[in-house]
CSV table of C-alpha atoms and ligand atoms in Angstrom, one decimal:
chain,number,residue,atom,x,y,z
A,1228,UNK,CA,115.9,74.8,96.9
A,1229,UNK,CA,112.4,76.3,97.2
A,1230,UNK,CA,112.3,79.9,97.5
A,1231,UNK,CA,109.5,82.6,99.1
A,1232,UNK,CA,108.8,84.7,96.3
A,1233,UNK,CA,105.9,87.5,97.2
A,1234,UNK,CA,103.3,88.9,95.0
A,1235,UNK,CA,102.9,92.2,95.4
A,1236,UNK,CA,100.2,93.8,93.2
A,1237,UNK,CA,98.9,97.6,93.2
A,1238,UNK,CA,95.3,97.5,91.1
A,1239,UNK,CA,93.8,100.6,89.6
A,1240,UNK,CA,90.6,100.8,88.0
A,1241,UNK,CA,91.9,100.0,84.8
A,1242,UNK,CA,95.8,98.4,85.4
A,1243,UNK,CA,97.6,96.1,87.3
A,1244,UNK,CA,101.3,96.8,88.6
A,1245,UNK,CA,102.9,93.5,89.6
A,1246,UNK,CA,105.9,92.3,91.0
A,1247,UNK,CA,107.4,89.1,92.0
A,1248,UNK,CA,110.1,89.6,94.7
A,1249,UNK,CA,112.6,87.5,96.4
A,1250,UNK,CA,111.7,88.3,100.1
A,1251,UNK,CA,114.6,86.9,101.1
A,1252,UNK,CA,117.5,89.2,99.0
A,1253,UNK,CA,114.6,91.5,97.6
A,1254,UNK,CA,115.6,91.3,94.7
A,1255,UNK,CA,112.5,91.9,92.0
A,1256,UNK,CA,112.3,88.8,89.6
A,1257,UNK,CA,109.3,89.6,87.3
A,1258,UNK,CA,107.3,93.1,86.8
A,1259,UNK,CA,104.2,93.4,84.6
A,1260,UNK,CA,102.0,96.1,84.2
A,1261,UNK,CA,98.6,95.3,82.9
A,1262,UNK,CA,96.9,98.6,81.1
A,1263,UNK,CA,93.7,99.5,79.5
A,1264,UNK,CA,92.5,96.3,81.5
A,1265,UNK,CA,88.1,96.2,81.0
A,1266,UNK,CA,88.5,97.1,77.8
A,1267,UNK,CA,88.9,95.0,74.0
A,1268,UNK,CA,92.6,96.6,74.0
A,1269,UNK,CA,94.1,95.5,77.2
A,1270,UNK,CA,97.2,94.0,77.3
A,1271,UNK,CA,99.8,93.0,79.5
A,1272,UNK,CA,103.9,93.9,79.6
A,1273,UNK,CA,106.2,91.5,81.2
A,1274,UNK,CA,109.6,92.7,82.4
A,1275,UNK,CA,112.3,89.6,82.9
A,1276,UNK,CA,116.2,90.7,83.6
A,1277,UNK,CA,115.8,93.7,81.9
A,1278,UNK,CA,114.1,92.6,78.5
A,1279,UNK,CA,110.4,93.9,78.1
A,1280,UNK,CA,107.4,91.6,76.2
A,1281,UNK,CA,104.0,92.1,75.8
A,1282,UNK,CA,100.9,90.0,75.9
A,1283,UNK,CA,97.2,90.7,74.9
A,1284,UNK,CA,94.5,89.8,77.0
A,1285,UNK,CA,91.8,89.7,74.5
A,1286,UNK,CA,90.2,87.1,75.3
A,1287,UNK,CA,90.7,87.5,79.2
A,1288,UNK,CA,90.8,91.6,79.5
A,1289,UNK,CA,89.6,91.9,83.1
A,1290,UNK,CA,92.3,92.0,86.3
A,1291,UNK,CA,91.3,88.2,86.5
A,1292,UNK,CA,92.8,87.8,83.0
A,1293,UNK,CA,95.6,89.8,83.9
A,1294,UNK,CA,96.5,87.9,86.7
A,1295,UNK,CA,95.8,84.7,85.1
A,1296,UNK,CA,98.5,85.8,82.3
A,1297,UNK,CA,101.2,86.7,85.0
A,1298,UNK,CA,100.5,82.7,86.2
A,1299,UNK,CA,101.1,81.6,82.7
A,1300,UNK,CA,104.3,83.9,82.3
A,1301,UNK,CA,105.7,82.6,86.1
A,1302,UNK,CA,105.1,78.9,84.9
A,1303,UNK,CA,107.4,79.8,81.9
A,1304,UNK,CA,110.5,80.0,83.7
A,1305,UNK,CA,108.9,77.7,86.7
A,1306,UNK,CA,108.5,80.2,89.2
A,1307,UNK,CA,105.0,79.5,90.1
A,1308,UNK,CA,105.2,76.8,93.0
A,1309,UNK,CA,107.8,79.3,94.6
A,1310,UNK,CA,105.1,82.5,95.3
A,1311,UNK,CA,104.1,81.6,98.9
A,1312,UNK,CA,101.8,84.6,99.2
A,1313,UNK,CA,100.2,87.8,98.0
A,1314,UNK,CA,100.8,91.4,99.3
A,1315,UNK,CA,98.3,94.1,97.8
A,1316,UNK,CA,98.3,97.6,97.8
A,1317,UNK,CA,95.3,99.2,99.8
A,1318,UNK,CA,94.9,102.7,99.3
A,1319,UNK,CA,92.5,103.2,102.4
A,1320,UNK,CA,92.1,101.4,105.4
A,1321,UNK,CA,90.2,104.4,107.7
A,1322,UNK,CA,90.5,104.3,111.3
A,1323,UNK,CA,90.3,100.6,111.6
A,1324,UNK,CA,93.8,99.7,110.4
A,1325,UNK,CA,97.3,100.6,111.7
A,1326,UNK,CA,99.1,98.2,110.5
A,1327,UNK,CA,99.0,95.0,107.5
A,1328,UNK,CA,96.6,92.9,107.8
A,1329,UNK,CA,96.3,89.0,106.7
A,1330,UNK,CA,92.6,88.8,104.4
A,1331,UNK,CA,89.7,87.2,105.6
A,1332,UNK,CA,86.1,87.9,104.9
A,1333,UNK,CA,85.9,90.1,107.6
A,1334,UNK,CA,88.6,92.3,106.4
A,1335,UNK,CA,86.9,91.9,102.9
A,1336,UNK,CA,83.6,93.6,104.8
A,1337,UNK,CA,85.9,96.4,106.4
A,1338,UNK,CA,87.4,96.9,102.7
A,1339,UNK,CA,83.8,97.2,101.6
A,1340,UNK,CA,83.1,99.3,104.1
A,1341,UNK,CA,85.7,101.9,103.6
A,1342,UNK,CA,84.3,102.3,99.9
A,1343,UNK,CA,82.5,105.5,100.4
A,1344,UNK,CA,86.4,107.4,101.9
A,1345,UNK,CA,88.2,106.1,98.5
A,1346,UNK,CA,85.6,105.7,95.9
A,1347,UNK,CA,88.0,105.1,93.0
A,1348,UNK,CA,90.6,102.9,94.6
A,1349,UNK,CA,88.9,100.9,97.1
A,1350,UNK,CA,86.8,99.1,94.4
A,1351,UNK,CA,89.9,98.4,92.0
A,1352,UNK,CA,92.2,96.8,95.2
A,1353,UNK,CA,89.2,94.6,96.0
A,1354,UNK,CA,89.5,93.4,92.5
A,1355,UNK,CA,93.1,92.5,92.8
A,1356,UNK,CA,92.0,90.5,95.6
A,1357,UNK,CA,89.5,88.5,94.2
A,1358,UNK,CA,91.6,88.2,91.3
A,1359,UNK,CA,94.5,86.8,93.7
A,1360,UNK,CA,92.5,84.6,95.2
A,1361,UNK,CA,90.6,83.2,92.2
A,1362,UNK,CA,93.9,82.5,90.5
A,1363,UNK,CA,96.5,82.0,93.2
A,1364,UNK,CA,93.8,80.0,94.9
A,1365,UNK,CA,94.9,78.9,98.5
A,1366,UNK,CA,97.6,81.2,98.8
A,1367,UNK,CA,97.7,83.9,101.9
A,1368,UNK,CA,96.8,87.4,100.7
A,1369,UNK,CA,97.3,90.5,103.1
A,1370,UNK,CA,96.4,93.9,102.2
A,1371,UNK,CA,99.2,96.9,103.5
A,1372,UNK,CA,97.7,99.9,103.7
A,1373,UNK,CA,98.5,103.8,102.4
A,1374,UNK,CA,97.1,105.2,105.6
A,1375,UNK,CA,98.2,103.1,108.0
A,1376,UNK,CA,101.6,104.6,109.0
A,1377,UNK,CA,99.5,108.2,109.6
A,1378,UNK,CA,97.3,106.7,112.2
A,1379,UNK,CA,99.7,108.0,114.8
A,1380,UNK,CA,98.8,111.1,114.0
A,1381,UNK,CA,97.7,113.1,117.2
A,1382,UNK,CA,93.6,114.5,117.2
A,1383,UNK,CA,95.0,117.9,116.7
A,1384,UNK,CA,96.7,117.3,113.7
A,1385,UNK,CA,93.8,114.7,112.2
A,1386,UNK,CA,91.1,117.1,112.7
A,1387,UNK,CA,89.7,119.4,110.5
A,1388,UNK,CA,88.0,122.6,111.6
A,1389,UNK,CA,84.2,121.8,110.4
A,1390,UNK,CA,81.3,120.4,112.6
A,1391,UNK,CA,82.2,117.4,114.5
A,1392,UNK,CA,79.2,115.8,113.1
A,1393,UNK,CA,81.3,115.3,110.1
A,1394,UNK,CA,83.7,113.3,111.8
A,1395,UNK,CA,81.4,111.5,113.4
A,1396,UNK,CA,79.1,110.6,111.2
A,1397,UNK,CA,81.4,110.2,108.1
A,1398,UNK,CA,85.0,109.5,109.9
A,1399,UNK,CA,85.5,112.9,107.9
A,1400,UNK,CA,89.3,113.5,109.0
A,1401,UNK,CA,92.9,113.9,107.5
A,1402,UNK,CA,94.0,110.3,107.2
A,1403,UNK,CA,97.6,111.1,105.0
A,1404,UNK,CA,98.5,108.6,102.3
A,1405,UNK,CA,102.0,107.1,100.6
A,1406,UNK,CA,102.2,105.5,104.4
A,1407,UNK,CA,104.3,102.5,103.0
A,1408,UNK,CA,106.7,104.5,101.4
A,1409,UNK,CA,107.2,106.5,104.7
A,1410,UNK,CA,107.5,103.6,106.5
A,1411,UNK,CA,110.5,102.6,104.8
A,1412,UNK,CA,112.0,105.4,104.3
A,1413,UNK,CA,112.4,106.8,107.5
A,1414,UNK,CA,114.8,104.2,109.2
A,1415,UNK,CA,117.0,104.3,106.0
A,1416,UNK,CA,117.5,108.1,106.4
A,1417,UNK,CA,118.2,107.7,110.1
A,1418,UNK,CA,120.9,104.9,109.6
A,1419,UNK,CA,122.3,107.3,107.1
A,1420,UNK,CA,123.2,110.0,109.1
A,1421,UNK,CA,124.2,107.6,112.0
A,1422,UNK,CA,120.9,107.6,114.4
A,1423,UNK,CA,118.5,105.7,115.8
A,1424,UNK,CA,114.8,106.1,113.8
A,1425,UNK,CA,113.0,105.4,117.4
A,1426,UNK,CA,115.4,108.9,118.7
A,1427,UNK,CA,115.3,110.7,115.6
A,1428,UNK,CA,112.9,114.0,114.1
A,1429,UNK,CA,112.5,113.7,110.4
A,1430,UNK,CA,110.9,115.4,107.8
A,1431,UNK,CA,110.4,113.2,104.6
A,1432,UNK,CA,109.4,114.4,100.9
A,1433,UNK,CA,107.6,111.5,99.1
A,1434,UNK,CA,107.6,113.6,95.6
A,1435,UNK,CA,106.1,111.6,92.5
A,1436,UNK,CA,103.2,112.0,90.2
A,1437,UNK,CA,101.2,112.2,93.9
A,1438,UNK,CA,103.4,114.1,96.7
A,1439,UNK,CA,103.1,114.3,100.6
A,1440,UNK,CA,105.6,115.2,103.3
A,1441,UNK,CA,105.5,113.7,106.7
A,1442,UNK,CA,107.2,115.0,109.9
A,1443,UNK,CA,108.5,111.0,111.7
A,1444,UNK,CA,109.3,111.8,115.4
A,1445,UNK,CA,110.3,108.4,116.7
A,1446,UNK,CA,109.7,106.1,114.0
A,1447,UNK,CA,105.6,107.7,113.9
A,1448,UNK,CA,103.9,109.8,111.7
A,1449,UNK,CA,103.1,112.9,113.1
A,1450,UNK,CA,101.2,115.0,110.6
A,1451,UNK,CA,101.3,114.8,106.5
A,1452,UNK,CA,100.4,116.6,104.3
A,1453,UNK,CA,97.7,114.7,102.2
A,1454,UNK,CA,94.4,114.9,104.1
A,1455,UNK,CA,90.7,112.9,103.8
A,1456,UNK,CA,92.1,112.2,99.7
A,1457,UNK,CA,95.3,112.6,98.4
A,1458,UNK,CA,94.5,116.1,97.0
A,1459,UNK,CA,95.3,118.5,100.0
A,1460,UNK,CA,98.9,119.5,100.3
A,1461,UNK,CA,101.7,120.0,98.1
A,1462,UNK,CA,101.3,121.2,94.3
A,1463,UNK,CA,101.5,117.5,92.1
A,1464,UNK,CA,101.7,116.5,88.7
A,1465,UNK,CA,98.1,117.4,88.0
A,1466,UNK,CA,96.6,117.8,91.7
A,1467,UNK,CA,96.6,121.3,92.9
A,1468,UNK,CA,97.0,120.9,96.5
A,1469,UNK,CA,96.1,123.2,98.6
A,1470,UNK,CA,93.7,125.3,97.4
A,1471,UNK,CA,90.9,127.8,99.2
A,1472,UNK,CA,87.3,125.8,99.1
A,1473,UNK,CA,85.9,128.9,97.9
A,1474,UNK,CA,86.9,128.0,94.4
A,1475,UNK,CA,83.9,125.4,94.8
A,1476,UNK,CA,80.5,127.7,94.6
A,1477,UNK,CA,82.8,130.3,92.6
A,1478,UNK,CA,83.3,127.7,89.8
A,1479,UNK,CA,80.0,127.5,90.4
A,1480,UNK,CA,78.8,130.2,89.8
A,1481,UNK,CA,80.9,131.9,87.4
A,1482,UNK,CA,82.0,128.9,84.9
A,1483,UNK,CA,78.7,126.6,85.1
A,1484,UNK,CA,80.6,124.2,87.0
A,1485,UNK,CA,79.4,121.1,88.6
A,1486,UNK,CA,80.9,119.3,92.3
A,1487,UNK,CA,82.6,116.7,89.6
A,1488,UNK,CA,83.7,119.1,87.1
A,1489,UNK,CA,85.4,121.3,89.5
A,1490,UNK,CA,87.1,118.4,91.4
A,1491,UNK,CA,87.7,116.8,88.1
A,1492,UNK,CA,89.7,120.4,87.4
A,1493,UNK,CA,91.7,120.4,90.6
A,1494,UNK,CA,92.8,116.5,90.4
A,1495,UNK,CA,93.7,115.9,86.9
A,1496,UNK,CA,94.4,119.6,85.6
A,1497,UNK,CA,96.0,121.5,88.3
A,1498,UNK,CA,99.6,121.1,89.6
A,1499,UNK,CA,102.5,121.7,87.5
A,1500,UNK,CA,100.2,120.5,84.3
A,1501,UNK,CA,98.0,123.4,85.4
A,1502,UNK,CA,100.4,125.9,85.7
A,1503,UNK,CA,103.1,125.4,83.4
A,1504,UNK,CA,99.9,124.4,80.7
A,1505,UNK,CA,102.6,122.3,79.5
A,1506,UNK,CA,103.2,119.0,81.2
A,1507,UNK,CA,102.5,116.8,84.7
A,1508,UNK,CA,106.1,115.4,84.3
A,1509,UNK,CA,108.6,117.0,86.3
A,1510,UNK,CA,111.4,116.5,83.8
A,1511,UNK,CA,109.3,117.9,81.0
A,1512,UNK,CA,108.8,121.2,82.9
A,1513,UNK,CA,112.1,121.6,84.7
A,1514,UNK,CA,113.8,121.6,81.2
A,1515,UNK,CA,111.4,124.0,79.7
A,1516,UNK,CA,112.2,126.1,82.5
A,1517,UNK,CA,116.1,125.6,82.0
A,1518,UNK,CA,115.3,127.1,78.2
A,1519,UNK,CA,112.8,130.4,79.9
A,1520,UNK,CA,109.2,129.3,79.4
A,1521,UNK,CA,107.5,131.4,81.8
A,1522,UNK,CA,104.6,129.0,82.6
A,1523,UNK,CA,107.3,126.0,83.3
A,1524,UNK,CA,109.3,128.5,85.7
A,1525,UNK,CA,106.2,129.3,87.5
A,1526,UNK,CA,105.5,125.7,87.7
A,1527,UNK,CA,108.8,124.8,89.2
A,1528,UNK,CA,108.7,128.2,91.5
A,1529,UNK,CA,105.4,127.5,93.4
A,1530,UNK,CA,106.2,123.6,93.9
A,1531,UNK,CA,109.7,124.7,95.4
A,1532,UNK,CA,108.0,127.0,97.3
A,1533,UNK,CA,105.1,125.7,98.8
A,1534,UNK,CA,107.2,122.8,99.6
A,1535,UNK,CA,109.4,125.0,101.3
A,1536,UNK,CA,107.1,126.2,103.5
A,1537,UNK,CA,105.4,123.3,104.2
A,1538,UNK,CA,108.8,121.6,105.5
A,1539,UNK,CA,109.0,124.5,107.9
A,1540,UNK,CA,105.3,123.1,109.0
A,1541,UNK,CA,106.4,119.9,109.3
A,1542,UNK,CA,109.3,120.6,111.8
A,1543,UNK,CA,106.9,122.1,114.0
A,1544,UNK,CA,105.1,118.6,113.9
A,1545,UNK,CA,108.7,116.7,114.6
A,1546,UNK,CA,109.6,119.3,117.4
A,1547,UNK,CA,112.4,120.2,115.1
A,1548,UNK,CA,114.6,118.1,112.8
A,1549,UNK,CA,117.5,116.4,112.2
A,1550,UNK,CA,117.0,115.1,108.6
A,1551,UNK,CA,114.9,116.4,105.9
A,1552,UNK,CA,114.6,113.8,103.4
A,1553,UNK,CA,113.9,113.4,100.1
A,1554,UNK,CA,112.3,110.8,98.0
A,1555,UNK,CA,110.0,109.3,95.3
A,1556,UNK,CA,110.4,110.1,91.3
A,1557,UNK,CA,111.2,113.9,92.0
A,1558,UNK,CA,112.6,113.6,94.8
A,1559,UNK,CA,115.6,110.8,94.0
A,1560,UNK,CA,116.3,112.5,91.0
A,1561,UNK,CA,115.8,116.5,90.9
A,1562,UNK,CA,118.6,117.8,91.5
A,1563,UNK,CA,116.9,121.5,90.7
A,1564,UNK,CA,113.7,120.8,92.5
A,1565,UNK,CA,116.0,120.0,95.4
A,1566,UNK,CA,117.9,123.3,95.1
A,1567,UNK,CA,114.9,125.3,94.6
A,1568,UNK,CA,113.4,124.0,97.9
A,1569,UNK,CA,116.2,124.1,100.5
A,1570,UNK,CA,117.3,127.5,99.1
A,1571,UNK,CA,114.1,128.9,100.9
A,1572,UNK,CA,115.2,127.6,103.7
A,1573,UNK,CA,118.5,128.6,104.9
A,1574,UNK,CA,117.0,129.8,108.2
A,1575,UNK,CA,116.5,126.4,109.2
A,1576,UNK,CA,120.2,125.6,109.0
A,1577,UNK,CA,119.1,123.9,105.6
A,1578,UNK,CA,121.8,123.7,103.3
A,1579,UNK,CA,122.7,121.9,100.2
A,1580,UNK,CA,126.3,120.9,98.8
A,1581,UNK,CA,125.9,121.2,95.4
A,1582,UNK,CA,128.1,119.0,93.8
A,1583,UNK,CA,126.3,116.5,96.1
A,1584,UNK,CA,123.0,117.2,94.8
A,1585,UNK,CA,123.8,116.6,91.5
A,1586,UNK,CA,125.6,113.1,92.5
A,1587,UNK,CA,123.2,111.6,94.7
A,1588,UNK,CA,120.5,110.6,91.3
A,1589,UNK,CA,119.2,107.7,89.8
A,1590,UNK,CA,118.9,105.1,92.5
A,1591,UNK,CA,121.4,106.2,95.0
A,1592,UNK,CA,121.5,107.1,98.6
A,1593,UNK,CA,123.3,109.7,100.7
A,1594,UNK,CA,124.0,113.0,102.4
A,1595,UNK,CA,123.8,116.1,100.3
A,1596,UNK,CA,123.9,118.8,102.5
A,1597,UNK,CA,127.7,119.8,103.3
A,1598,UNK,CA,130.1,117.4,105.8
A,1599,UNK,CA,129.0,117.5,109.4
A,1600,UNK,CA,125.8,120.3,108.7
A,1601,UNK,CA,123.1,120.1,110.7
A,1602,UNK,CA,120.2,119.4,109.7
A,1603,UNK,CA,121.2,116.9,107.1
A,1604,UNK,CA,119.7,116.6,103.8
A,1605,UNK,CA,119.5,112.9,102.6
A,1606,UNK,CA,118.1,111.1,99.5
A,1607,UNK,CA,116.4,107.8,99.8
A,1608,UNK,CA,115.3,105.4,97.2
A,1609,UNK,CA,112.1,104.5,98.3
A,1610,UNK,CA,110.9,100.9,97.9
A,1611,UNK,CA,107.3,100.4,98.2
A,1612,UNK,CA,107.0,97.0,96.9
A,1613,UNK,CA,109.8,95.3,99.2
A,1614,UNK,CA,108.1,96.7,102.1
A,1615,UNK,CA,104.7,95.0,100.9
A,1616,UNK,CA,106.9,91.6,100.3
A,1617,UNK,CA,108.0,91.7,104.3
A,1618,UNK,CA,104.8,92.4,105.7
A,1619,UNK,CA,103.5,89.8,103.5
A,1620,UNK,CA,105.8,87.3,104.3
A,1621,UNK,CA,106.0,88.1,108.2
A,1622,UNK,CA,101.5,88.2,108.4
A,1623,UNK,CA,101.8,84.7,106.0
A,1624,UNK,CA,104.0,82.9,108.8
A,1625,UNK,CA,107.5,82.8,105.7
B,88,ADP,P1,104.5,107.7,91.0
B,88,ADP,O1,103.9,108.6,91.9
B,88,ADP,O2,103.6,107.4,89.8
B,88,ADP,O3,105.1,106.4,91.6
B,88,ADP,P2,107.3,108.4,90.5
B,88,ADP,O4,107.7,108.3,92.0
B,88,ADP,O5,107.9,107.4,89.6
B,88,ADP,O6,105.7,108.5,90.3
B,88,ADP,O7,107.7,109.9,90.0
B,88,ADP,C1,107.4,110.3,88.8
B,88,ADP,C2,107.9,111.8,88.6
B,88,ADP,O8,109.4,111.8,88.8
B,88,ADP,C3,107.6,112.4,87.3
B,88,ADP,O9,107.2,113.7,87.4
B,88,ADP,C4,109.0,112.4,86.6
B,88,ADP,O10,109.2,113.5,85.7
B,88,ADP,C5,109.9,112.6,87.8
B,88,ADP,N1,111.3,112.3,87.5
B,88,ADP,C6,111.9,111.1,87.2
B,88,ADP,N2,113.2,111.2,86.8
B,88,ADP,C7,113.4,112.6,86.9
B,88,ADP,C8,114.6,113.4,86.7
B,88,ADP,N3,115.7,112.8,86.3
B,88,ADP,N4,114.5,114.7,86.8
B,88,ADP,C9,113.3,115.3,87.2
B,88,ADP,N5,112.2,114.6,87.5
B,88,ADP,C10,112.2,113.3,87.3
């Protein structure tokens, strides 16, 4: 029997993360993650029931290549007449897009046009794309979008305090990101601890290499953390966050600093990299900071903390809560950036049952504050790529 297998594919600049799922039991049959991809050494990796190979792309190194070589690997095991459609990753769709969207040209132009809000990511999911489309040629592509889930945000928590002009003339505005990931998320956690996501105040901790927290009153985003980029917010593998603007013209004018070396210094050298001057990866630093290295205990003690405090923010944004919710690399499976956090926060009624903490990891669900606290504290494995697959398959008529 034929099955609907979706295509979901998240392009960067220079890779291509792929996966073929099974929309109906979401189960993932093939992953691939093309890397150094524009250049003579790009290659592919395939992932099949477990078992890793890789391909070069020599002779094909661009995402077309890459995408032609996942074809040739589907054919293999004669997968390739069951993909009905392709779902891709759209890091920005601005004010014009709430929800998933089914590609046309015009949507291509609106892509285009968004350019200038994410000037690094834009470009590389508009290669994915074309890249679909050249190879999967007639198939339905639609493109789910980062900031769509944040476009309930109300005006007063979207707007910035700088001229209006801005806004108006350059939709300058927090937009909030990892919107796919929230969208999932947030009716797992209320089935979880037994409510209803549309009569339900959560706060929700998307913590991986990028992080964001989002207060979800009613199944819609009422404020996050991530602003008009993903850099404003919570400290991240290499991001820094928050951070005062006046680091700009001091940079400036103390270190010789350019607009791009500065920005250059808070995305890829800041965060727990920064601080710890050790490593972006959270396991890396939390067990340099089990054995006393001072910078990797800083590291770990500002993330906890501005975390902390930026949970309290986001109740005020849920008009209280009944869940706080963690997910996302860190957040599924830290138990001691977990601790850290909801220690600050005992005021809340925030409170963590420790031998829970430690058994909710590596892919499970569950409670792990103590029986019958309130609020509850619940772990979620987030699942980006099935929630791609279903709006994929729903906007391709499956
Ligand atoms: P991405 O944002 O790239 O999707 P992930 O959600 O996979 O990232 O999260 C990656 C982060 O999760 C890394 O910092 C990694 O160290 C962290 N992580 C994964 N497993 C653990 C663990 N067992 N303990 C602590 N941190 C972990």
């Amino acid at each position: 029997m034929s099955k609907n297998l979706i295509l979901v594919l998240n392009c960067g600049s220079s890779s291509l993360k792929g996966a073929v799922l099974d929309n109906d039991s979401g189960e993932v049959l093939l992953s691939c993650l093309g890397e150094k991809l524009t250049t003579p050494d790009a290659y592919i990796t395939f992932k099949k029931d477990g078992q890793k190979h890789r391909v070069e792309l020599a002779d094909r190194h661009d995402h077309t290549g890459a995408v032609g070589a996942l074809l040739d690997e589907l054919k293999k095991y004669g997968l390739d007449a069951d993909v009905k459609a392709v779902g891709h990753r759209v890091v920005h769709g601005g004010e014009k897009y709430s929800a998933s969207v089914l590609i046309n040209d015009e949507v291509i132009a609106q892509l285009e046009a968004c350019i200038p809000l994410a000037p690094l990511h834009n470009p590389a999911n508009l290669t994915g794309i074309r890249a679909a489309q050249a190879i999967f040629a007639g198939l339905p592509n639609v493109a789910v979008f980062d900031t769509a889930f944040h476009q309930t945000m109300p005006e007063h928590a979207y707007t910035y305090a700088v001229p209006r002009a801005l806004y108006k003339k350059y939709a300058f505005r927090r937009y909030g990101f990892h919107g796919t990931s929230f969208r999932f998320v947030a009716p797992e956690a209320a089935r979880i601890i037994g409510k209803d996501v549309k009569d339900c105040r959560l706060v929700i901790a998307h913590l991986g290499n990028g992080a964001s927290i989002t207060a979800v009153k009613n199944g819609e985003s009422q404020d996050t953390s991530m602003g008009f980029t993903p850099l404003e917010g919570l400290v991240m593998g290499t991001r820094s966050g928050d951070v005062d603007a006046g680091i700009y013209p001091f940079l400036a004018a103390n270190a010789g600093m350019s607009v791009e070396e500065v920005s250059d210094l808070l995305n890829k050298k800041s965060g727990l990299l920064g601080i710890s001057e050790l490593s972006n990866d959270c396991r890396i630093v939390e067990e340099a900071a089990a054995e006393g290295h001072e910078g990797a205990k800083l590291a770990m003690a500002v993330t906890a903390y501005r975390l902390a405090k930026y949970i309290a923010a986001m109740a005020v944004a849920a008009g209280g809560i009944d869940a706080l919710v963690f997910t996302g690399g860190i957040g599924e499976n830290s138990d001691a950036v977990r601790a850290q956090t909801v220690a600050h926060l005992a005021f809340l009624g925030l409170k963590l049952d420790e031998q829970a903490n430690v058994d909710v990891r590596f892919g499970k669900e569950g409670i792990i504050s103590p029986k019958g606290q309130t609020p509850a504290v619940v772990v979620v494995p987030t699942n980006e790529e099935l929630m791609i697959a279903h709006d994929t398959a729903a906007l391709s008529g499956l």
